[in-house]
Amino acid sequence: IRAKVWLAPFDFGILQYIDVEFYPAREGNNFLEIKISLSRLSGESGIWQRINKSFLYELRKQLLIWRSIDHEAHKQLQLSFQKTIAEENMILNPG
């Protein structure tokens, strides 16, 4: 997954790419390893590094929440996400 992300507070002008890659874990088939790469596109380097600590903490928190919900909830969220993407595509590409 690759995304271009503006980090808050936005007045610092920090823009970055985030790449998230999932791999089968070495320990077992039921787990994934996650590799996250960040590439600064704009903003001051020191501030970018400091703000990314909070950003990565929040990302980790979301991944832990995802891991804590059951399979049925995963399916419901997947369907909701697919519906949202389809609606956005209809808005961006009418007809």
XYZ file of C-alpha atoms in Angstrom:
95
model
C 0.000 0.000 0.000
C 1.384 3.425 -0.915
C -0.113 6.742 0.125
C 0.890 10.384 -0.015
C 0.225 11.849 3.438
C 0.225 15.385 4.854
C 1.117 15.315 8.546
C -0.575 17.504 11.133
C -0.043 20.232 12.092
C -0.359 21.160 8.447
C 1.316 24.568 8.782
C 4.691 22.754 8.977
C 4.158 21.676 5.352
C 5.260 18.087 5.925
C 4.349 15.798 3.042
C 5.538 12.220 2.787
C 5.038 8.926 1.049
C 4.245 5.978 3.274
C 4.699 2.459 1.947
C 3.205 -0.403 3.956
C 4.181 -3.937 2.985
C 2.877 -7.155 4.538
C 4.867 -10.399 4.530
C 4.206 -13.861 5.964
C 5.871 -14.010 9.376
C 8.833 -16.286 9.935
C 7.318 -17.555 13.204
C 4.082 -18.971 11.810
C 1.503 -18.956 9.051
C -1.105 -17.142 11.138
C 0.888 -13.904 11.381
C 2.170 -11.177 9.093
C 5.226 -8.976 9.370
C 4.799 -5.346 8.413
C 7.440 -3.148 6.821
C 6.772 0.595 6.823
C 8.870 2.982 4.754
C 8.571 6.756 4.995
C 9.942 9.187 2.402
C 9.864 12.917 3.148
C 8.724 15.024 0.199
C 8.558 18.420 1.903
C 9.028 20.017 5.294
C 11.997 20.383 7.631
C 13.805 17.109 8.372
C 13.988 17.426 12.168
C 10.302 18.268 12.535
C 9.404 15.455 10.098
C 11.263 12.939 12.272
C 9.644 14.209 15.478
C 6.093 14.256 14.096
C 6.453 10.779 12.609
C 6.854 9.306 16.092
C 3.228 10.262 16.789
C 2.129 9.195 13.311
C 3.697 5.733 13.680
C 2.269 5.356 17.189
C -1.242 6.060 15.841
C -0.724 3.662 12.922
C 0.418 0.950 15.347
C -2.660 1.585 17.501
C -4.952 1.123 14.484
C -3.220 -2.130 13.547
C -3.668 -3.418 17.102
C -7.363 -2.528 16.985
C -7.692 -4.366 13.661
C -6.031 -7.423 15.171
C -8.409 -7.386 18.132
C -11.663 -7.591 16.138
C -13.182 -10.857 14.950
C -13.399 -12.293 11.428
C -17.037 -11.225 10.926
C -16.204 -7.615 11.798
C -13.289 -7.769 9.327
C -15.726 -8.853 6.598
C -18.170 -6.056 7.450
C -15.406 -3.446 7.364
C -14.137 -4.833 4.052
C -17.612 -4.528 2.519
C -17.982 -1.010 3.877
C -14.584 -0.038 2.448
C -15.443 -1.523 -0.964
C -18.753 0.382 -0.982
C -16.982 3.653 -0.134
C -14.395 3.133 -2.885
C -17.139 2.325 -5.421
C -19.045 5.496 -4.452
C -15.907 7.624 -4.772
C -15.174 6.121 -8.186
C -18.713 7.010 -9.291
C -18.176 10.607 -8.177
C -14.756 10.887 -9.829
C -15.715 8.976 -12.994
C -19.426 9.558 -13.695
C -20.858 7.628 -16.592
